Structures are given as C-alpha cells and as structure tokens.
Amino acid sequence: MGSLQKTAVCLLFLSIFSRASNSTLATFVCSDVKTEYYKPAAISCIGSKNITNVIVKRCENCNKQNSCLETVINTWRGNNSSEKGRIRLVLQHNVSEVHIQEVKATDQGGYKWYLYSDAGVGDGCATLEITAPEIEPSLTWNGRKLACLSPTGHPQRQLHWFDDHGTNLTGSASLVSEEVEGGLTSLTSTLHETPILTASKYCCTVLYDVHTKRNKTKCLSTHKAVTDYPHFTSTPDPEIPKTMKEHVPIILVPIILVLCCFAAVLYYKCCQRAKPEGIFRPIKDPPSNFETT
Ligand SMILES: *[C@@H]1O[C@H](CO)[C@@H](O)[C@H](O)[C@H]1NC(C)=O
Ligand SMILES: *[C@@H]1O[C@H](CO)[C@@H](O)[C@H](O)[C@H]1NC(C)=O
Ligand SMILES: *[C@@H]1O[C@H](CO)[C@@H](O)[C@H](O)[C@H]1NC(C)=O
Ligand SMILES: *[C@@H]1O[C@H](CO)[C@@H](O)[C@H](O)[C@H]1NC(C)=O
Ligand SMILES: *[C@@H]1O[C@H](CO)[C@@H](O)[C@H](O)[C@H]1NC(C)=O
Ligand SMILES: *[C@@H]1O[C@H](CO)[C@@H](O)[C@H](O)[C@H]1NC(C)=O
Ligand SMILES: *[C@@H]1O[C@H](CO)[C@@H](O)[C@H](O)[C@H]1NC(C)=O
C-alpha cells in the first residue's frame, strides 16, 4: 500500500514536471535599453508565440529578482498602464513593449516580465539605464567651511575629496542629498577642515559611474581661497540675527512680570476702596462679609 502511494506521488510529480517543461516551449527575448533623462523609452520582449497576457514588475536590478515587488503592468487585472498613462503597455502579436514617457532617474533598474501565450508562460528581465546630465562640481570656501556642490545629476553618483597629495579626505566630510526633480538629486559635501586649511590644494571629484570611473574634478588652491577671503580666520559668525531672536523672550519676561505686579496692585487697591474694613477679616468667609456691608 505504502509503495503504491509513493509511486502515485512520483507519477503526480512527473506529470507536473513534464507539463512545466512543456509550458516553457514559448520562449521570450527581452533587450536592455539605455535612454537619456526626460526622453521617452521603450522596453520590449519578443516571443516565439503570440502573447495573450503580460505582467511587468519593477526591480532594483535584474540580478536581484527578489526585489521585483512593484507591479507596473498586469493585463489579468486590466492594468494596461500606470502613473496616469506615463507608463503603458503596447501589445502586438508576439511583441510586448512598455513605453515610458519622460523617463525619470528613478525609472532606472530591472523590469521583470511574465509573458503568457497559448503555448505556455515564459519570463525575462530587461534593464533600463538612464543617463543624466553630468555637470562639473563647484567648490566654495566661506572662511569657515569648504563645500562642494553638484547641483543636479543621477542619484547614484558620488562625491570624493582629495588633497594635493591625492590623500582621500572623504571620510571627514558630510554629505547632504536632496531631490531636485524627476529623481535627480543635488549633492552638497562639506569638508570639516577648519579653521585652518592645512593642505595647499583641495579637490572635489564627482564620480558618475563606479564601474567605468567616469568623473569630473574641480580643485581649489588654498592660497587663492585665502586671498579671496583675507579675513577668514577672524570672520565672526554671521549669527547676530539668530541671537537677537533668542533675546526676545528674555526681554519679554520682565515686562510681563512688571505688568502682572501692576495689575495685582490695582486689583488690591480697588478692593480695599470698596470695603476697607474687610481687609482685617479672614478671607475664608466672604458671604457673611457681604451680608454685613
Ligand atoms: C510534453 O512534451 C513531450 C515531448 O517533449 C510530450 O511527449 C508530452 O505529451 C507533452 N506533455 C503535455 C502535457 O503536453
Ligand atoms: C514574431 O512574429 C512574427 C510575425 O508575427 C515572426 O515573423 C517572428 O519570427 C516572430 N518572432 C519570433 C522570435 O518568433
Ligand atoms: C489595477 O486596476 C484595478 C482596477 O481595474 C485597480 O483597482 C488597481 O488599483 C490597479 N492596480 C494598479 C497597480 O494600478
Ligand atoms: C489591455 O490590453 C489587452 C491586450 O492588449 C486588451 O485586450 C485589453 O482590452 C486592454 N484593456 C484595457 C482596459 O485597455
Ligand atoms: C498571432 O496573431 C495574429 C493576429 O492576432 C494572427 O494573424 C496570427 O495568425 C497569430 N499567430 C499565431 C501563431 O497564432
Ligand atoms: C575615499 O574614502 C571613502 C571613505 O572614507 C570611500 O568610500 C571612497 O571609496 C574613497 N574613494 C576612493 C576614490 O578611494
Ligand atoms: C577619474 O578619472 C580618471 C581618468 O579619467 C581616473 O584615472 C581616476 O582614477 C578617476 N577618479 C576616481 C576618483 O575614480
């Protein structure tokens, strides 16, 4: 009996396996796309059979397929477009395309496809790469802080600091990243090398691509920085308006106290005038007090 059950289970598994292998008879080829920021993009998968239904999910990248969580297209549920039509599916026979208008930097990543045909289901993944403007960084020294600004660009770029000996100073800098538009970011890195600039030159490098090491560098010579801001060591903190603001409540407190005292004295005098004898009576029994007067 036991062996019979086992063979039954085996047969079941075999039949499932053969059906699964037959279902992959439909093959699909997806191709990677590279597009400029804000331009339209079309990512496509071509099948060996007519495609009947499509599911497209967005992933961090195609090598991390457990990151494919956000569903962009699902024709089984009638979702042929998303983001108010900015992303939409164009399906024709064995060609399935996802058209994206005005690509954002955040559209970059993997697109995982599940394609259904009468011959079975297949899947594929296509990478969309977005190229963003690569602007030179700018360096500023205000007498107190050395800052490097990269006003706009791909969120994956990096800022690095070096001195004239090529020493990496990035570890003693702090980075602030803000979104500007369409997934592009502005980066500001501030180097904590104050109040004295010890190196003779400071360079800021924007690394656009970690793999190809594509970068742009801007340097500031300390000599020039100091001549531009001759009083850099003696420049006082421009924080006087802030301290003035902090003084306001301190000034208000005594004024309020004086007003309160004045009001108390007025009240006291007024009551005294109304019933002068009441002042020697205990304050505890005002009703009897009222009756006697
Ligand atoms: C699967 O394909 C094999 C040949 O590769 C065929 O013999 C078998 O009948 C097919 N099974 C189904 C369920 O279509
Ligand atoms: C897709 O279909 C067209 C015609 O419908 C055909 O010519 C082409 O070979 C098909 N592509 C693949 C990969 O099978
Ligand atoms: C898909 O469409 C259904 C209605 O047809 C809607 O309720 C749902 O929110 C849509 N899902 C997405 C991810 O757009
Ligand atoms: C979605 O696309 C499929 C296949 O192209 C089509 O049959 C269906 O009518 C479309 N649905 C909507 C709501 O546009
Ligand atoms: C694919 O679809 C087109 C039009 O819908 C049709 O003309 C063609 O015969 C279909 N091909 C197959 C293999 O079913
Ligand atoms: C510089 O140092 C930082 C960490 O302090 C590191 O992340 C970065 O990769 C280094 N840059 C180079 C070009 O070695
Ligand atoms: C910047 O690019 C140059 C080549 O143009 C390369 O030698 C250098 O290592 C790059 N810098 C960084 C920090 O990757």
PDB file of N, CA and C in Angstrom, residues 144-226:
ATOM      1  N   ARG A 144      34.972  79.568   6.660  1.00  0.00           N
ATOM      2  CA  ARG A 144      34.715  78.642   7.758  1.00  0.00           C
ATOM      3  C   ARG A 144      34.532  77.215   7.260  1.00  0.00           C
ATOM      4  N   LYS A 145      33.918  77.092   6.097  1.00  0.00           N
ATOM      5  CA  LYS A 145      33.613  75.761   5.565  1.00  0.00           C
ATOM      6  C   LYS A 145      34.042  75.643   4.121  1.00  0.00           C
ATOM      7  N   LEU A 146      34.481  74.433   3.769  1.00  0.00           N
ATOM      8  CA  LEU A 146      34.835  74.120   2.394  1.00  0.00           C
ATOM      9  C   LEU A 146      33.730  73.219   1.867  1.00  0.00           C
ATOM     10  N   ALA A 147      33.011  73.690   0.852  1.00  0.00           N
ATOM     11  CA  ALA A 147      31.864  72.927   0.367  1.00  0.00           C
ATOM     12  C   ALA A 147      31.976  72.631  -1.115  1.00  0.00           C
ATOM     13  N   CYS A 148      31.509  71.453  -1.509  1.00  0.00           N
ATOM     14  CA  CYS A 148      31.484  71.033  -2.913  1.00  0.00           C
ATOM     15  C   CYS A 148      30.027  70.798  -3.279  1.00  0.00           C
ATOM     16  N   LEU A 149      29.596  71.452  -4.367  1.00  0.00           N
ATOM     17  CA  LEU A 149      28.202  71.331  -4.793  1.00  0.00           C
ATOM     18  C   LEU A 149      28.107  70.698  -6.174  1.00  0.00           C
ATOM     19  N   SER A 150      27.286  69.659  -6.273  1.00  0.00           N
ATOM     20  CA  SER A 150      26.933  69.075  -7.559  1.00  0.00           C
ATOM     21  C   SER A 150      25.428  69.284  -7.686  1.00  0.00           C
ATOM     22  N   PRO A 151      25.008  70.370  -8.397  1.00  0.00           N
ATOM     23  CA  PRO A 151      23.618  70.828  -8.302  1.00  0.00           C
ATOM     24  C   PRO A 151      22.565  69.840  -8.797  1.00  0.00           C
ATOM     25  N   THR A 152      22.902  69.050  -9.831  1.00  0.00           N
ATOM     26  CA  THR A 152      21.912  68.096 -10.327  1.00  0.00           C
ATOM     27  C   THR A 152      22.602  66.922 -10.992  1.00  0.00           C
ATOM     28  N   GLY A 153      21.978  65.759 -10.942  1.00  0.00           N
ATOM     29  CA  GLY A 153      22.555  64.571 -11.580  1.00  0.00           C
ATOM     30  C   GLY A 153      21.920  63.298 -11.070  1.00  0.00           C
ATOM     31  N   HIS A 154      22.450  62.203 -11.564  1.00  0.00           N
ATOM     32  CA  HIS A 154      21.933  60.884 -11.217  1.00  0.00           C
ATOM     33  C   HIS A 154      22.120  60.609  -9.721  1.00  0.00           C
ATOM     34  N   PRO A 155      21.094  60.071  -9.047  1.00  0.00           N
ATOM     35  CA  PRO A 155      21.236  59.850  -7.599  1.00  0.00           C
ATOM     36  C   PRO A 155      22.362  58.885  -7.222  1.00  0.00           C
ATOM     37  N   GLN A 156      22.847  58.088  -8.186  1.00  0.00           N
ATOM     38  CA  GLN A 156      23.886  57.116  -7.836  1.00  0.00           C
ATOM     39  C   GLN A 156      25.307  57.671  -7.894  1.00  0.00           C
ATOM     40  N   ARG A 157      25.468  58.943  -8.262  1.00  0.00           N
ATOM     41  CA  ARG A 157      26.824  59.467  -8.335  1.00  0.00           C
ATOM     42  C   ARG A 157      27.383  59.707  -6.931  1.00  0.00           C
ATOM     43  N   GLN A 158      28.708  59.856  -6.849  1.00  0.00           N
ATOM     44  CA  GLN A 158      29.355  60.029  -5.537  1.00  0.00           C
ATOM     45  C   GLN A 158      30.264  61.241  -5.548  1.00  0.00           C
ATOM     46  N   LEU A 159      30.477  61.829  -4.370  1.00  0.00           N
ATOM     47  CA  LEU A 159      31.424  62.943  -4.220  1.00  0.00           C
ATOM     48  C   LEU A 159      32.612  62.480  -3.383  1.00  0.00           C
ATOM     49  N   HIS A 160      33.824  62.744  -3.861  1.00  0.00           N
ATOM     50  CA  HIS A 160      35.037  62.371  -3.128  1.00  0.00           C
ATOM     51  C   HIS A 160      35.945  63.587  -2.980  1.00  0.00           C
ATOM     52  N   TRP A 161      36.659  63.626  -1.861  1.00  0.00           N
ATOM     53  CA  TRP A 161      37.583  64.727  -1.594  1.00  0.00           C
ATOM     54  C   TRP A 161      39.023  64.218  -1.604  1.00  0.00           C
ATOM     55  N   PHE A 162      39.937  65.028  -2.182  1.00  0.00           N
ATOM     56  CA  PHE A 162      41.360  64.697  -2.169  1.00  0.00           C
ATOM     57  C   PHE A 162      42.157  65.969  -1.901  1.00  0.00           C
ATOM     58  N   ASP A 163      43.355  65.810  -1.328  1.00  0.00           N
ATOM     59  CA  ASP A 163      44.238  66.975  -1.210  1.00  0.00           C
ATOM     60  C   ASP A 163      45.300  66.908  -2.313  1.00  0.00           C
ATOM     61  N   ASP A 164      46.292  67.812  -2.258  1.00  0.00           N
ATOM     62  CA  ASP A 164      47.295  67.870  -3.323  1.00  0.00           C
ATOM     63  C   ASP A 164      48.171  66.606  -3.388  1.00  0.00           C
ATOM     64  N   HIS A 165      48.200  65.813  -2.323  1.00  0.00           N
ATOM     65  CA  HIS A 165      48.974  64.568  -2.353  1.00  0.00           C
ATOM     66  C   HIS A 165      48.120  63.377  -2.773  1.00  0.00           C
ATOM     67  N   GLY A 166      46.855  63.644  -3.128  1.00  0.00           N
ATOM     68  CA  GLY A 166      45.969  62.555  -3.539  1.00  0.00           C
ATOM     69  C   GLY A 166      45.407  61.766  -2.369  1.00  0.00           C
ATOM     70  N   THR A 167      45.555  62.331  -1.160  1.00  0.00           N
ATOM     71  CA  THR A 167      45.006  61.655   0.028  1.00  0.00           C
ATOM     72  C   THR A 167      43.484  61.789   0.022  1.00  0.00           C
ATOM     73  N   ASN A 168      42.836  60.671   0.283  1.00  0.00           N
ATOM     74  CA  ASN A 168      41.376  60.649   0.293  1.00  0.00           C
ATOM     75  C   ASN A 168      40.868  61.276   1.593  1.00  0.00           C
ATOM     76  N   LEU A 169      40.167  62.405   1.467  1.00  0.00           N
ATOM     77  CA  LEU A 169      39.667  63.117   2.658  1.00  0.00           C
ATOM     78  C   LEU A 169      38.166  62.907   2.847  1.00  0.00           C
ATOM     79  N   THR A 170      37.571  62.042   2.007  1.00  0.00           N
ATOM     80  CA  THR A 170      36.105  61.881   2.008  1.00  0.00           C
ATOM     81  C   THR A 170      35.571  61.503   3.383  1.00  0.00           C
ATOM     82  N   GLY A 171      36.374  60.777   4.144  1.00  0.00           N
ATOM     83  CA  GLY A 171      35.921  60.325   5.467  1.00  0.00           C
ATOM     84  C   GLY A 171      35.616  61.461   6.420  1.00  0.00           C
ATOM     85  N   SER A 172      36.253  62.643   6.237  1.00  0.00           N
ATOM     86  CA  SER A 172      35.970  63.737   7.166  1.00  0.00           C
ATOM     87  C   SER A 172      35.032  64.773   6.552  1.00  0.00           C
ATOM     88  N   ALA A 173      34.205  64.339   5.613  1.00  0.00           N
ATOM     89  CA  ALA A 173      33.214  65.234   5.001  1.00  0.00           C
ATOM     90  C   ALA A 173      31.812  64.710   5.291  1.00  0.00           C
ATOM     91  N   SER A 174      30.845  65.626   5.289  1.00  0.00           N
ATOM     92  CA  SER A 174      29.455  65.185   5.477  1.00  0.00           C
ATOM     93  C   SER A 174      28.658  65.533   4.230  1.00  0.00           C
ATOM     94  N   LEU A 175      27.778  64.623   3.852  1.00  0.00           N
ATOM     95  CA  LEU A 175      27.046  64.741   2.599  1.00  0.00           C
ATOM     96  C   LEU A 175      25.566  65.014   2.854  1.00  0.00           C
ATOM     97  N   VAL A 176      25.016  65.961   2.066  1.00  0.00           N
ATOM     98  CA  VAL A 176      23.578  66.225   2.113  1.00  0.00           C
ATOM     99  C   VAL A 176      23.030  66.022   0.705  1.00  0.00           C
ATOM    100  N   SER A 177      22.017  65.172   0.591  1.00  0.00           N
ATOM    101  CA  SER A 177      21.413  64.860  -0.703  1.00  0.00           C
ATOM    102  C   SER A 177      19.966  65.301  -0.695  1.00  0.00           C
ATOM    103  N   GLU A 178      19.562  66.027  -1.759  1.00  0.00           N
ATOM    104  CA  GLU A 178      18.172  66.490  -1.851  1.00  0.00           C
ATOM    105  C   GLU A 178      17.649  66.196  -3.252  1.00  0.00           C
ATOM    106  N   GLU A 179      16.382  65.772  -3.329  1.00  0.00           N
ATOM    107  CA  GLU A 179      15.806  65.515  -4.649  1.00  0.00           C
ATOM    108  C   GLU A 179      15.476  66.842  -5.306  1.00  0.00           C
ATOM    109  N   VAL A 180      15.861  67.005  -6.592  1.00  0.00           N
ATOM    110  CA  VAL A 180      15.502  68.228  -7.291  1.00  0.00           C
ATOM    111  C   VAL A 180      14.256  67.994  -8.134  1.00  0.00           C
ATOM    112  N   GLU A 181      14.328  67.121  -9.153  1.00  0.00           N
ATOM    113  CA  GLU A 181      13.143  66.803  -9.950  1.00  0.00           C
ATOM    114  C   GLU A 181      13.369  65.499 -10.677  1.00  0.00           C
ATOM    115  N   GLY A 182      12.294  64.776 -10.887  1.00  0.00           N
ATOM    116  CA  GLY A 182      12.352  63.540 -11.653  1.00  0.00           C
ATOM    117  C   GLY A 182      13.381  62.543 -11.168  1.00  0.00           C
ATOM    118  N   GLY A 183      13.593  62.524  -9.861  1.00  0.00           N
ATOM    119  CA  GLY A 183      14.518  61.545  -9.300  1.00  0.00           C
ATOM    120  C   GLY A 183      15.962  61.998  -9.310  1.00  0.00           C
ATOM    121  N   LEU A 184      16.250  63.157  -9.936  1.00  0.00           N
ATOM    122  CA  LEU A 184      17.613  63.690  -9.895  1.00  0.00           C
ATOM    123  C   LEU A 184      17.859  64.310  -8.522  1.00  0.00           C
ATOM    124  N   THR A 185      19.120  64.327  -8.110  1.00  0.00           N
ATOM    125  CA  THR A 185      19.422  64.867  -6.790  1.00  0.00           C
ATOM    126  C   THR A 185      20.471  65.969  -6.876  1.00  0.00           C
ATOM    127  N   SER A 186      20.477  66.814  -5.839  1.00  0.00           N
ATOM    128  CA  SER A 186      21.560  67.775  -5.666  1.00  0.00           C
ATOM    129  C   SER A 186      22.382  67.267  -4.482  1.00  0.00           C
ATOM    130  N   LEU A 187      23.711  67.286  -4.633  1.00  0.00           N
ATOM    131  CA  LEU A 187      24.590  66.802  -3.568  1.00  0.00           C
ATOM    132  C   LEU A 187      25.471  67.939  -3.078  1.00  0.00           C
ATOM    133  N   THR A 188      25.575  68.082  -1.765  1.00  0.00           N
ATOM    134  CA  THR A 188      26.485  69.042  -1.163  1.00  0.00           C
ATOM    135  C   THR A 188      27.327  68.306  -0.135  1.00  0.00           C
ATOM    136  N   SER A 189      28.652  68.361  -0.336  1.00  0.00           N
ATOM    137  CA  SER A 189      29.545  67.718   0.616  1.00  0.00           C
ATOM    138  C   SER A 189      30.362  68.801   1.308  1.00  0.00           C
ATOM    139  N   THR A 190      30.359  68.785   2.631  1.00  0.00           N
ATOM    140  CA  THR A 190      31.087  69.797   3.399  1.00  0.00           C
ATOM    141  C   THR A 190      32.262  69.138   4.101  1.00  0.00           C
ATOM    142  N   LEU A 191      33.451  69.717   3.855  1.00  0.00           N
ATOM    143  CA  LEU A 191      34.673  69.161   4.434  1.00  0.00           C
ATOM    144  C   LEU A 191      34.978  69.877   5.742  1.00  0.00           C
ATOM    145  N   HIS A 192      35.179  69.100   6.775  1.00  0.00           N
ATOM    146  CA  HIS A 192      35.463  69.671   8.100  1.00  0.00           C
ATOM    147  C   HIS A 192      36.966  69.838   8.252  1.00  0.00           C
ATOM    148  N   GLU A 193      37.486  70.902   7.620  1.00  0.00           N
ATOM    149  CA  GLU A 193      38.926  71.156   7.627  1.00  0.00           C
ATOM    150  C   GLU A 193      39.074  72.617   8.044  1.00  0.00           C
ATOM    151  N   THR A 194      38.636  72.933   9.251  1.00  0.00           N
ATOM    152  CA  THR A 194      38.595  74.331   9.676  1.00  0.00           C
ATOM    153  C   THR A 194      39.198  74.481  11.070  1.00  0.00           C
ATOM    154  N   PRO A 195      39.619  75.682  11.484  1.00  0.00           N
ATOM    155  CA  PRO A 195      39.566  76.935  10.729  1.00  0.00           C
ATOM    156  C   PRO A 195      40.767  77.123   9.816  1.00  0.00           C
ATOM    157  N   ILE A 196      41.753  76.247   9.868  1.00  0.00           N
ATOM    158  CA  ILE A 196      42.943  76.432   9.038  1.00  0.00           C
ATOM    159  C   ILE A 196      42.941  75.395   7.918  1.00  0.00           C
ATOM    160  N   LEU A 197      43.180  75.854   6.688  1.00  0.00           N
ATOM    161  CA  LEU A 197      43.312  74.930   5.570  1.00  0.00           C
ATOM    162  C   LEU A 197      44.755  74.422   5.563  1.00  0.00           C
ATOM    163  N   THR A 198      44.937  73.159   5.893  1.00  0.00           N
ATOM    164  CA  THR A 198      46.288  72.617   6.069  1.00  0.00           C
ATOM    165  C   THR A 198      46.940  72.231   4.746  1.00  0.00           C
ATOM    166  N   ALA A 199      46.146  71.698   3.804  1.00  0.00           N
ATOM    167  CA  ALA A 199      46.724  71.295   2.516  1.00  0.00           C
ATOM    168  C   ALA A 199      46.823  72.520   1.606  1.00  0.00           C
ATOM    169  N   SER A 200      47.667  72.434   0.560  1.00  0.00           N
ATOM    170  CA  SER A 200      47.801  73.583  -0.330  1.00  0.00           C
ATOM    171  C   SER A 200      46.746  73.557  -1.442  1.00  0.00           C
ATOM    172  N   LYS A 201      46.078  72.393  -1.600  1.00  0.00           N
ATOM    173  CA  LYS A 201      45.053  72.280  -2.633  1.00  0.00           C
ATOM    174  C   LYS A 201      43.991  71.268  -2.193  1.00  0.00           C
ATOM    175  N   TYR A 202      42.736  71.594  -2.481  1.00  0.00           N
ATOM    176  CA  TYR A 202      41.641  70.667  -2.182  1.00  0.00           C
ATOM    177  C   TYR A 202      40.889  70.390  -3.469  1.00  0.00           C
ATOM    178  N   CYS A 203      40.625  69.108  -3.747  1.00  0.00           N
ATOM    179  CA  CYS A 203      39.915  68.731  -4.967  1.00  0.00           C
ATOM    180  C   CYS A 203      38.662  67.941  -4.631  1.00  0.00           C
ATOM    181  N   CYS A 204      37.611  68.246  -5.398  1.00  0.00           N
ATOM    182  CA  CYS A 204      36.345  67.529  -5.228  1.00  0.00           C
ATOM    183  C   CYS A 204      36.060  66.804  -6.541  1.00  0.00           C
ATOM    184  N   THR A 205      35.812  65.509  -6.454  1.00  0.00           N
ATOM    185  CA  THR A 205      35.563  64.694  -7.638  1.00  0.00           C
ATOM    186  C   THR A 205      34.131  64.162  -7.605  1.00  0.00           C
ATOM    187  N   VAL A 206      33.409  64.351  -8.722  1.00  0.00           N
ATOM    188  CA  VAL A 206      32.101  63.711  -8.859  1.00  0.00           C
ATOM    189  C   VAL A 206      32.318  62.442  -9.668  1.00  0.00           C
ATOM    190  N   LEU A 207      32.054  61.315  -9.036  1.00  0.00           N
ATOM    191  CA  LEU A 207      32.203  60.019  -9.697  1.00  0.00           C
ATOM    192  C   LEU A 207      30.831  59.620 -10.236  1.00  0.00           C
ATOM    193  N   TYR A 208      30.700  59.669 -11.583  1.00  0.00           N
ATOM    194  CA  TYR A 208      29.395  59.406 -12.185  1.00  0.00           C
ATOM    195  C   TYR A 208      29.093  57.925 -12.287  1.00  0.00           C
ATOM    196  N   ASP A 209      30.134  57.127 -12.499  1.00  0.00           N
ATOM    197  CA  ASP A 209      29.937  55.695 -12.679  1.00  0.00           C
ATOM    198  C   ASP A 209      31.046  54.949 -11.952  1.00  0.00           C
ATOM    199  N   VAL A 210      30.658  54.157 -10.968  1.00  0.00           N
ATOM    200  CA  VAL A 210      31.630  53.441 -10.142  1.00  0.00           C
ATOM    201  C   VAL A 210      32.414  52.426 -10.982  1.00  0.00           C
ATOM    202  N   HIS A 211      31.772  51.851 -12.001  1.00  0.00           N
ATOM    203  CA  HIS A 211      32.428  50.801 -12.793  1.00  0.00           C
ATOM    204  C   HIS A 211      33.408  51.374 -13.801  1.00  0.00           C
ATOM    205  N   THR A 212      32.972  52.387 -14.569  1.00  0.00           N
ATOM    206  CA  THR A 212      33.865  52.955 -15.588  1.00  0.00           C
ATOM    207  C   THR A 212      34.768  54.039 -14.989  1.00  0.00           C
ATOM    208  N   LYS A 213      34.489  54.470 -13.741  1.00  0.00           N
ATOM    209  CA  LYS A 213      35.247  55.522 -13.047  1.00  0.00           C
ATOM    210  C   LYS A 213      35.160  56.872 -13.760  1.00  0.00           C
ATOM    211  N   ARG A 214      34.109  57.059 -14.543  1.00  0.00           N
ATOM    212  CA  ARG A 214      33.908  58.324 -15.241  1.00  0.00           C
ATOM    213  C   ARG A 214      33.684  59.418 -14.192  1.00  0.00           C
ATOM    214  N   ASN A 215      34.478  60.505 -14.275  1.00  0.00           N
ATOM    215  CA  ASN A 215      34.373  61.528 -13.231  1.00  0.00           C
ATOM    216  C   ASN A 215      34.775  62.903 -13.721  1.00  0.00           C
ATOM    217  N   LYS A 216      34.421  63.920 -12.932  1.00  0.00           N
ATOM    218  CA  LYS A 216      34.854  65.299 -13.186  1.00  0.00           C
ATOM    219  C   LYS A 216      35.364  65.874 -11.867  1.00  0.00           C
ATOM    220  N   THR A 217      36.490  66.616 -11.965  1.00  0.00           N
ATOM    221  CA  THR A 217      37.134  67.112 -10.749  1.00  0.00           C
ATOM    222  C   THR A 217      37.307  68.619 -10.807  1.00  0.00           C
ATOM    223  N   LYS A 218      37.136  69.264  -9.665  1.00  0.00           N
ATOM    224  CA  LYS A 218      37.363  70.702  -9.542  1.00  0.00           C
ATOM    225  C   LYS A 218      38.253  70.907  -8.312  1.00  0.00           C
ATOM    226  N   CYS A 219      39.289  71.744  -8.469  1.00  0.00           N
ATOM    227  CA  CYS A 219      40.207  71.956  -7.350  1.00  0.00           C
ATOM    228  C   CYS A 219      40.202  73.419  -6.906  1.00  0.00           C
ATOM    229  N   LEU A 220      40.581  73.640  -5.664  1.00  0.00           N
ATOM    230  CA  LEU A 220      40.674  74.977  -5.090  1.00  0.00           C
ATOM    231  C   LEU A 220      42.036  75.065  -4.419  1.00  0.00           C
ATOM    232  N   SER A 221      42.837  76.060  -4.864  1.00  0.00           N
ATOM    233  CA  SER A 221      44.139  76.194  -4.203  1.00  0.00           C
ATOM    234  C   SER A 221      43.942  77.034  -2.955  1.00  0.00           C
ATOM    235  N   THR A 222      44.543  76.600  -1.866  1.00  0.00           N
ATOM    236  CA  THR A 222      44.355  77.258  -0.574  1.00  0.00           C
ATOM    237  C   THR A 222      44.800  78.714  -0.639  1.00  0.00           C
ATOM    238  N   HIS A 223      45.922  78.953  -1.372  1.00  0.00           N
ATOM    239  CA  HIS A 223      46.448  80.309  -1.498  1.00  0.00           C
ATOM    240  C   HIS A 223      45.368  81.244  -2.042  1.00  0.00           C
ATOM    241  N   LYS A 224      44.710  80.780  -3.136  1.00  0.00           N
ATOM    242  CA  LYS A 224      43.686  81.615  -3.773  1.00  0.00           C
ATOM    243  C   LYS A 224      42.492  81.802  -2.845  1.00  0.00           C
ATOM    244  N   ALA A 225      42.103  80.727  -2.180  1.00  0.00           N
ATOM    245  CA  ALA A 225      40.959  80.802  -1.273  1.00  0.00           C
ATOM    246  C   ALA A 225      41.203  81.844  -0.194  1.00  0.00           C
ATOM    247  N   VAL A 226      42.432  81.864   0.327  1.00  0.00           N
ATOM    248  CA  VAL A 226      42.743  82.781   1.422  1.00  0.00           C
ATOM    249  C   VAL A 226      42.826  84.219   0.925  1.00  0.00           C
TER     250      VAL A 226
END
